[in-house]
mmCIF file of N, CA and C in Angstrom:
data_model
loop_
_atom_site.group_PDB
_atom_site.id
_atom_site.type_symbol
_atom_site.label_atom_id
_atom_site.label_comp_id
_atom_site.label_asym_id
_atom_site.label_seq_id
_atom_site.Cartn_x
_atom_site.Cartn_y
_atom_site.Cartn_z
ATOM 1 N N UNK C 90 -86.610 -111.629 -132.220
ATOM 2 C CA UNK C 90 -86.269 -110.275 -132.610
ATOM 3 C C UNK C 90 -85.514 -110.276 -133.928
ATOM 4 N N UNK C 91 -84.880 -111.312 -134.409
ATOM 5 C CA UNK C 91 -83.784 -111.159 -134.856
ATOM 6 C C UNK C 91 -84.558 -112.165 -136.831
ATOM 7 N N UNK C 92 -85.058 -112.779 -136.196
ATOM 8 C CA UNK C 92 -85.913 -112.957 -137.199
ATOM 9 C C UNK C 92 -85.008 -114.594 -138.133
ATOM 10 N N UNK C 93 -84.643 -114.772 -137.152
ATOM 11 C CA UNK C 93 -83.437 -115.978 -138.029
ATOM 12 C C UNK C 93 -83.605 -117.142 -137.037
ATOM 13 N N UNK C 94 -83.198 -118.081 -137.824
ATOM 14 C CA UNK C 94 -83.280 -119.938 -137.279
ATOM 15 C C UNK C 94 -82.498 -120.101 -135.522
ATOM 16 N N UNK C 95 -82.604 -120.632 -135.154
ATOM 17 C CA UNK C 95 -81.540 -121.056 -133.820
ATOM 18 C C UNK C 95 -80.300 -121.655 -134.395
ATOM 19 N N UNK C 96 -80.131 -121.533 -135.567
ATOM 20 C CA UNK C 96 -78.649 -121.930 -135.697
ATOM 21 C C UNK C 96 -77.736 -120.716 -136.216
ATOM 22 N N UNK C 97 -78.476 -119.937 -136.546
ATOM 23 C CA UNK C 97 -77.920 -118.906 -136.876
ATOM 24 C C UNK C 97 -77.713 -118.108 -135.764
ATOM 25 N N UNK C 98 -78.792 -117.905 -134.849
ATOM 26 C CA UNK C 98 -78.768 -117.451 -133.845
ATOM 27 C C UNK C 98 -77.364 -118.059 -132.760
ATOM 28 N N UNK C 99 -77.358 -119.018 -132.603
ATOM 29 C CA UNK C 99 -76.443 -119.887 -132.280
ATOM 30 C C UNK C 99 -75.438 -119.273 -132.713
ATOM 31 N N UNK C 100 -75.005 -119.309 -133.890
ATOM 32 C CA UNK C 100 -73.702 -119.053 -134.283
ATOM 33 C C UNK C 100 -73.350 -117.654 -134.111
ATOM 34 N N UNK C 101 -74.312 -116.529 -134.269
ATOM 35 C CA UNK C 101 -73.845 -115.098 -134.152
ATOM 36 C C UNK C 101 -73.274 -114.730 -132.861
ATOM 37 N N UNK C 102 -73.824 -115.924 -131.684
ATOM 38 C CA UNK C 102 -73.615 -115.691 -130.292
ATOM 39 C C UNK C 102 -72.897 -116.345 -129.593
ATOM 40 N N UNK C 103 -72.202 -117.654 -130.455
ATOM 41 C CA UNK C 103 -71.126 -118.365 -130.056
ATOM 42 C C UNK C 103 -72.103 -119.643 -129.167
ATOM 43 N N UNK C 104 -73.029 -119.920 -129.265
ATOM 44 C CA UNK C 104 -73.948 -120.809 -128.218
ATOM 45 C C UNK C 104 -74.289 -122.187 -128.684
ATOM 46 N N UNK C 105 -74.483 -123.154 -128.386
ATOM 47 C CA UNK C 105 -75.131 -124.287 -128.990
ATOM 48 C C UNK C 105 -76.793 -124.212 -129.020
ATOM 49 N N UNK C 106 -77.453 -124.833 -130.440
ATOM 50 C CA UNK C 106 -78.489 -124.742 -130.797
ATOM 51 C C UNK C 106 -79.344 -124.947 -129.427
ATOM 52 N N UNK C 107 -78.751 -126.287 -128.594
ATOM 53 C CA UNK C 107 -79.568 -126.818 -127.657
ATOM 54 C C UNK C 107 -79.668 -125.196 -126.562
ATOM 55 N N UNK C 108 -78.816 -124.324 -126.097
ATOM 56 C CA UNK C 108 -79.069 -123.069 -125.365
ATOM 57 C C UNK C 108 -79.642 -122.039 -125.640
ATOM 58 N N UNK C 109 -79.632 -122.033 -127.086
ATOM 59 C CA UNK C 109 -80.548 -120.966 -127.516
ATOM 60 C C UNK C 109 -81.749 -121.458 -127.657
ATOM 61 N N UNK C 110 -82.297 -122.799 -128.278
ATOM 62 C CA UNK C 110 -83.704 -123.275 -127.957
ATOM 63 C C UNK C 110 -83.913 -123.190 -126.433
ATOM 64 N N UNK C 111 -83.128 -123.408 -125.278
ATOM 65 C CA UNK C 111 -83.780 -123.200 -123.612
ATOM 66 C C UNK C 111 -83.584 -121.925 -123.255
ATOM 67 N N UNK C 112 -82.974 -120.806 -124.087
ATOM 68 C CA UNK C 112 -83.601 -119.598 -123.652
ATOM 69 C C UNK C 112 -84.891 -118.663 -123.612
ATOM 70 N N UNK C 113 -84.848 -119.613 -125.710
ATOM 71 C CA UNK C 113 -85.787 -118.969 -126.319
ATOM 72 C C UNK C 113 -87.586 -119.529 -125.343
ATOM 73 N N UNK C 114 -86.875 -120.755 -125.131
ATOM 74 C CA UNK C 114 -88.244 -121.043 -124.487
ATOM 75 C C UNK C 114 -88.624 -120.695 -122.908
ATOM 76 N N UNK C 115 -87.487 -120.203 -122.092
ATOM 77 C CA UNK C 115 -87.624 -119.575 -121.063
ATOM 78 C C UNK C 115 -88.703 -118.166 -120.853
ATOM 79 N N UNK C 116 -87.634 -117.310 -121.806
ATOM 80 C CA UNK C 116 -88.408 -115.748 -122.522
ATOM 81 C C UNK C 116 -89.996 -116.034 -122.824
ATOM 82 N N UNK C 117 -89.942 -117.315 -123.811
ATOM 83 C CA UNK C 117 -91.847 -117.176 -124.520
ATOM 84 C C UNK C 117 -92.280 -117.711 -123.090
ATOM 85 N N UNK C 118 -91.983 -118.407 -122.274
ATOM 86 C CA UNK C 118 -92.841 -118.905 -121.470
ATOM 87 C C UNK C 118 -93.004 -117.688 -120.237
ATOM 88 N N UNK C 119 -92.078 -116.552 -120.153
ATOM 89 C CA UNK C 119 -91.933 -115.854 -119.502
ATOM 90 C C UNK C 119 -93.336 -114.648 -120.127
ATOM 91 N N UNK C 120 -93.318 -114.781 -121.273
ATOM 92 C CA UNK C 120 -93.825 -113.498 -121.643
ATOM 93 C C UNK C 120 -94.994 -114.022 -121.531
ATOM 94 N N UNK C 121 -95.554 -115.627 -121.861
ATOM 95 C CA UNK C 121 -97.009 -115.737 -121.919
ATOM 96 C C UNK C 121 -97.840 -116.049 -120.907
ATOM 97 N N UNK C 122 -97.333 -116.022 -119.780
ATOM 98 C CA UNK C 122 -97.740 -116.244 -118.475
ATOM 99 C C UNK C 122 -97.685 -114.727 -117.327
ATOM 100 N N UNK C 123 -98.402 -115.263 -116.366
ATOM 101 C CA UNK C 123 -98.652 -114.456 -115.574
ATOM 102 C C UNK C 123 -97.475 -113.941 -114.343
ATOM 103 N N UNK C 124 -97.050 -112.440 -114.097
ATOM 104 C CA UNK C 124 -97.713 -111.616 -114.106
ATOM 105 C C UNK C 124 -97.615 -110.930 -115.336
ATOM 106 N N UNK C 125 -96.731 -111.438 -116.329
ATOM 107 C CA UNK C 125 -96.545 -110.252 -117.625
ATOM 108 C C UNK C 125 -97.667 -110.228 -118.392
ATOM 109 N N UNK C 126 -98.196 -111.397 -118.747
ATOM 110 C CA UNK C 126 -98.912 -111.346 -119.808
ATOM 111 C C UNK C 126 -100.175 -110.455 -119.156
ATOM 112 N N UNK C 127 -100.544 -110.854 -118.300
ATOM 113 C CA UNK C 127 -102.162 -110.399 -117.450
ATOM 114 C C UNK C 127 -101.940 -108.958 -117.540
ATOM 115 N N UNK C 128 -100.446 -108.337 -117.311
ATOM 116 C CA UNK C 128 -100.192 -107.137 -116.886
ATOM 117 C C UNK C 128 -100.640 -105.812 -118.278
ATOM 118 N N UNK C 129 -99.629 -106.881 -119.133
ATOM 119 C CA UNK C 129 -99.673 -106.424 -120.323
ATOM 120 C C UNK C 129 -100.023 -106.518 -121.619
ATOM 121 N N UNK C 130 -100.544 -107.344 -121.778
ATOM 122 C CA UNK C 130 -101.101 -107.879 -122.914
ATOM 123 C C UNK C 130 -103.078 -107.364 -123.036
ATOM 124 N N UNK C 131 -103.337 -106.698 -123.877
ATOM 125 C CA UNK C 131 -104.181 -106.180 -124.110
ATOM 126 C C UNK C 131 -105.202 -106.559 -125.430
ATOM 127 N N UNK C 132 -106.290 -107.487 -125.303
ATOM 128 C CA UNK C 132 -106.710 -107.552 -126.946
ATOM 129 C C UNK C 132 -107.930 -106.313 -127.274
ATOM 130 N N UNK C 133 -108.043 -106.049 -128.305
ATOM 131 C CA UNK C 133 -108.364 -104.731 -128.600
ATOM 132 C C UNK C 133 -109.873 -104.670 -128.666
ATOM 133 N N UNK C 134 -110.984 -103.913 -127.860
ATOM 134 C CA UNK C 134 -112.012 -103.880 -127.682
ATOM 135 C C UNK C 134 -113.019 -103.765 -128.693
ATOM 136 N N UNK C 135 -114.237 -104.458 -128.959
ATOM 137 C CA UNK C 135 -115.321 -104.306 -129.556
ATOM 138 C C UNK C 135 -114.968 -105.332 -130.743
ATOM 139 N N UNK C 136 -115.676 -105.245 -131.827
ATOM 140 C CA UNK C 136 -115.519 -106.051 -133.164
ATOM 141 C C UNK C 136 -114.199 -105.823 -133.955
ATOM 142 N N UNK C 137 -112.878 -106.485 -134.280
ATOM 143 C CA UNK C 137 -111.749 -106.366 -134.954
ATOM 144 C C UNK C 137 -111.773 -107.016 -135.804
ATOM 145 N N UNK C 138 -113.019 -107.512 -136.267
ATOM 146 C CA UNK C 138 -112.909 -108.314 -137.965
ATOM 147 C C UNK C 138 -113.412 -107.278 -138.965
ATOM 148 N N UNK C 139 -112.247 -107.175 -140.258
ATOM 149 C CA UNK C 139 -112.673 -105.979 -141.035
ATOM 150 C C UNK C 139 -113.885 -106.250 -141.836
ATOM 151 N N UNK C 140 -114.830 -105.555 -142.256
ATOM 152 C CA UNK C 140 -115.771 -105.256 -143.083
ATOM 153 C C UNK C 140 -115.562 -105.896 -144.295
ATOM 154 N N UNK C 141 -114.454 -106.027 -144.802
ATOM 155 C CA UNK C 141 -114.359 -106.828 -145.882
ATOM 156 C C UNK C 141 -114.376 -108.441 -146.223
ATOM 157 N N UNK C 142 -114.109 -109.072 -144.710
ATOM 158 C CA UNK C 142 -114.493 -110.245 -143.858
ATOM 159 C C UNK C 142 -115.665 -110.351 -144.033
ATOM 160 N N UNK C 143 -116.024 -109.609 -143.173
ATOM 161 C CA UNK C 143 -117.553 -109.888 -142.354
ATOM 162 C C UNK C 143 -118.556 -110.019 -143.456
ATOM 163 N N UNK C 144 -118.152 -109.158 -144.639
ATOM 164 C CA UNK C 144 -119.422 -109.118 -145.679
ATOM 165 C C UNK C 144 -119.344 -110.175 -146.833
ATOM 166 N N UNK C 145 -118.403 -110.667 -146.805
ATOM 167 C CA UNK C 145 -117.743 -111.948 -147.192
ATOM 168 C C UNK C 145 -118.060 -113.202 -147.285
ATOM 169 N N UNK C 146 -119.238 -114.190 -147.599
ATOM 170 C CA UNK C 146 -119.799 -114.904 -147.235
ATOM 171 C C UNK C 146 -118.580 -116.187 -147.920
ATOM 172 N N UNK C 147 -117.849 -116.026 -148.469
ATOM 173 C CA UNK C 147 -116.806 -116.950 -148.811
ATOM 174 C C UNK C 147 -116.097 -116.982 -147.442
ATOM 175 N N UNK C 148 -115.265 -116.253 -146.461
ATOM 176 C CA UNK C 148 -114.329 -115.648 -145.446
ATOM 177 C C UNK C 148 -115.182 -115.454 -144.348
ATOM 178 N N UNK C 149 -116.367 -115.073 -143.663
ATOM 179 C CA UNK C 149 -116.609 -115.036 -142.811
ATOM 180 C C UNK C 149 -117.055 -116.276 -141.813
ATOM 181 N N UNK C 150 -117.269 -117.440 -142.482
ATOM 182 C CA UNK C 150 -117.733 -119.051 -141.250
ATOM 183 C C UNK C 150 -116.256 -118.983 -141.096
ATOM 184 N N UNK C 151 -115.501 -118.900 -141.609
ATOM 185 C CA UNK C 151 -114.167 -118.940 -141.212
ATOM 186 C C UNK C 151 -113.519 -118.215 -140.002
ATOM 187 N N UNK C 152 -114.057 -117.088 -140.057
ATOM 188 C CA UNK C 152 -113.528 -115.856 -139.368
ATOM 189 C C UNK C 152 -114.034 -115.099 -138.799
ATOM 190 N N UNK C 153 -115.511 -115.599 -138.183
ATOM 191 C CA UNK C 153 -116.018 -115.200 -137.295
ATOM 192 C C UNK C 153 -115.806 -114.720 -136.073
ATOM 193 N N UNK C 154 -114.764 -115.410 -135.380
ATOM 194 C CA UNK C 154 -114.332 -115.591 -134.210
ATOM 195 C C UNK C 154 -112.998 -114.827 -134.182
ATOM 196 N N UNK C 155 -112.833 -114.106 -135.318
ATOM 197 C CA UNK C 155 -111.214 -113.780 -135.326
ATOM 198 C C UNK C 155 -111.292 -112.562 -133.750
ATOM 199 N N UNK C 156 -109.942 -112.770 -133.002
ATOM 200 C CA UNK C 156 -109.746 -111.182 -132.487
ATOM 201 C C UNK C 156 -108.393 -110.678 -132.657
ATOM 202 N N UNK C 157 -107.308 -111.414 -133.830
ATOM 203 C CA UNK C 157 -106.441 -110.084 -134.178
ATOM 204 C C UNK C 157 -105.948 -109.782 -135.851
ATOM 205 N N UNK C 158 -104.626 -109.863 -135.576
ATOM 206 C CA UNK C 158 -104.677 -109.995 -136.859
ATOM 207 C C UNK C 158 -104.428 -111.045 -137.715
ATOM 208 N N UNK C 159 -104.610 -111.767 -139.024
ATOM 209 C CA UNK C 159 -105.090 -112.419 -139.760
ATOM 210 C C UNK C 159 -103.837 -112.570 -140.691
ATOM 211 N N UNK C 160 -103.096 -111.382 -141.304
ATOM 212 C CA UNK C 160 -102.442 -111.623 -142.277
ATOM 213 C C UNK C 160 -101.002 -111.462 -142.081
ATOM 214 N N UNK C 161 -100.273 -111.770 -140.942
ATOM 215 C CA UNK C 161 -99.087 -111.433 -139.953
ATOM 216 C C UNK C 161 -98.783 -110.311 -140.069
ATOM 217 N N UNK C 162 -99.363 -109.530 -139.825
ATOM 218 C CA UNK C 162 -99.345 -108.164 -139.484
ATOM 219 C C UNK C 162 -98.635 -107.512 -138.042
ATOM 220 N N UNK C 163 -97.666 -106.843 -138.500
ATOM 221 C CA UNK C 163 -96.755 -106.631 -136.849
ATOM 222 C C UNK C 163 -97.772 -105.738 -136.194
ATOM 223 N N UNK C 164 -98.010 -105.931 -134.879
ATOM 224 C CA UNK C 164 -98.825 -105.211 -134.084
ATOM 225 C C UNK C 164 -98.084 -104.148 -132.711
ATOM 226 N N UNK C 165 -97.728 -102.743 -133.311
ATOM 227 C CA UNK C 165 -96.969 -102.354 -132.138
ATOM 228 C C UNK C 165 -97.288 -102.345 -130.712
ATOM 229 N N UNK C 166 -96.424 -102.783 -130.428
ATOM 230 C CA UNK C 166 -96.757 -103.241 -128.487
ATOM 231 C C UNK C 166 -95.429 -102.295 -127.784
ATOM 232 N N UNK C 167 -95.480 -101.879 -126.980
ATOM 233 C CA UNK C 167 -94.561 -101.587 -125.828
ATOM 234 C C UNK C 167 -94.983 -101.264 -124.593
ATOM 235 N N UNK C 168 -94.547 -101.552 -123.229
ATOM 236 C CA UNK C 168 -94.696 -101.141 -121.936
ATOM 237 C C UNK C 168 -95.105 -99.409 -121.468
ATOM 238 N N UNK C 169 -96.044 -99.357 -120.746
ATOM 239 C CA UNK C 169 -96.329 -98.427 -120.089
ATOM 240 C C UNK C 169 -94.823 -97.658 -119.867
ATOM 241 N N UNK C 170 -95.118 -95.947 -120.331
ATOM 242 C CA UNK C 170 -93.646 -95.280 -119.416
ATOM 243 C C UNK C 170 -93.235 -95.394 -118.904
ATOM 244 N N UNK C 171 -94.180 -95.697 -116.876
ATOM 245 C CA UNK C 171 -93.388 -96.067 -116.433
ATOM 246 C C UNK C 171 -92.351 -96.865 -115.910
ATOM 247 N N UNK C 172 -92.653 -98.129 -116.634
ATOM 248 C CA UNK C 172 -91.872 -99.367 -116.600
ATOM 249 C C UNK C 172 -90.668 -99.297 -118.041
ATOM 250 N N UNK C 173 -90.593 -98.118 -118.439
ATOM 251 C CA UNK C 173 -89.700 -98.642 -119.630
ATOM 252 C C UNK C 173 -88.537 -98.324 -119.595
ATOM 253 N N UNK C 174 -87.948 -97.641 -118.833
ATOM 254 C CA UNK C 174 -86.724 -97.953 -118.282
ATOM 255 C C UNK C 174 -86.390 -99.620 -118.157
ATOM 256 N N UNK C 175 -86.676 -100.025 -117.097
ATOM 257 C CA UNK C 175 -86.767 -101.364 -116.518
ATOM 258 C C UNK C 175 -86.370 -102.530 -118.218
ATOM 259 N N UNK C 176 -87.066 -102.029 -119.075
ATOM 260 C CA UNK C 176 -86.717 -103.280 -120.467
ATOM 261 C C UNK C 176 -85.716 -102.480 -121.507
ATOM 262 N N UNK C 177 -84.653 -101.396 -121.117
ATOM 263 C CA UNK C 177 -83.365 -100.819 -121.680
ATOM 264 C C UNK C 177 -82.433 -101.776 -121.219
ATOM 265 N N UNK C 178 -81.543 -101.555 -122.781
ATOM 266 C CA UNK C 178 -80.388 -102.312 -122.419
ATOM 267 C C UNK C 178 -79.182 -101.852 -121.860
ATOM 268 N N UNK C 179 -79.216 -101.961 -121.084
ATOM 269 C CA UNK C 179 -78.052 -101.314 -119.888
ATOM 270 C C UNK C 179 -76.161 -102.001 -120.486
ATOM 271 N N UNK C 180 -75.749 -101.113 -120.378
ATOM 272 C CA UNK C 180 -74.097 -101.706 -120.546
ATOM 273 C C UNK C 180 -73.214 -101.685 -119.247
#
């Protein structure tokens, strides 16, 4: 989220590098597995390689197979309504 190293991270939170690397890898392993990921994770239907690809004979053996995005492009994601309570940060 935060977009910075584990040592920085570390330090903003008072933690050692080694706890914030076993959280961080708790969370990704949490998010990329099942039931979340199956639940929620959606890839986007039909052909998602742009036209400017595809017609591309330099870029397309390359990128044939693409299904998202290509140029790190943030992709907005969030939970169904009614679960979004449930991922607020409560005090």
């Amino acid at each position: 989220v935060t977009g910075l190293p584990f040592r920085h991270v570390g330090e903003r939170f008072q933690q050692s590098n080694d706890t914030i690397s076993c959280y961080f890898h708790m969370i990704f392993t949490m998010l990329a597995t099942q039931p979340f990921y199956t639940d929620y994770v959606r890839f986007p239907a039909g052909n998602t390689v742009p036209s400017k690809i595809q017609n591309n004979p330099k870029f397309w053996p390359y990128f044939c197979n693409a299904i998202g995005a290509i140029n790190g492009s943030h992709i907005h994601a969030s939970p169904p309504a009614y679960v979004r309570s449930n991922y607020r940060n409560h005090k």
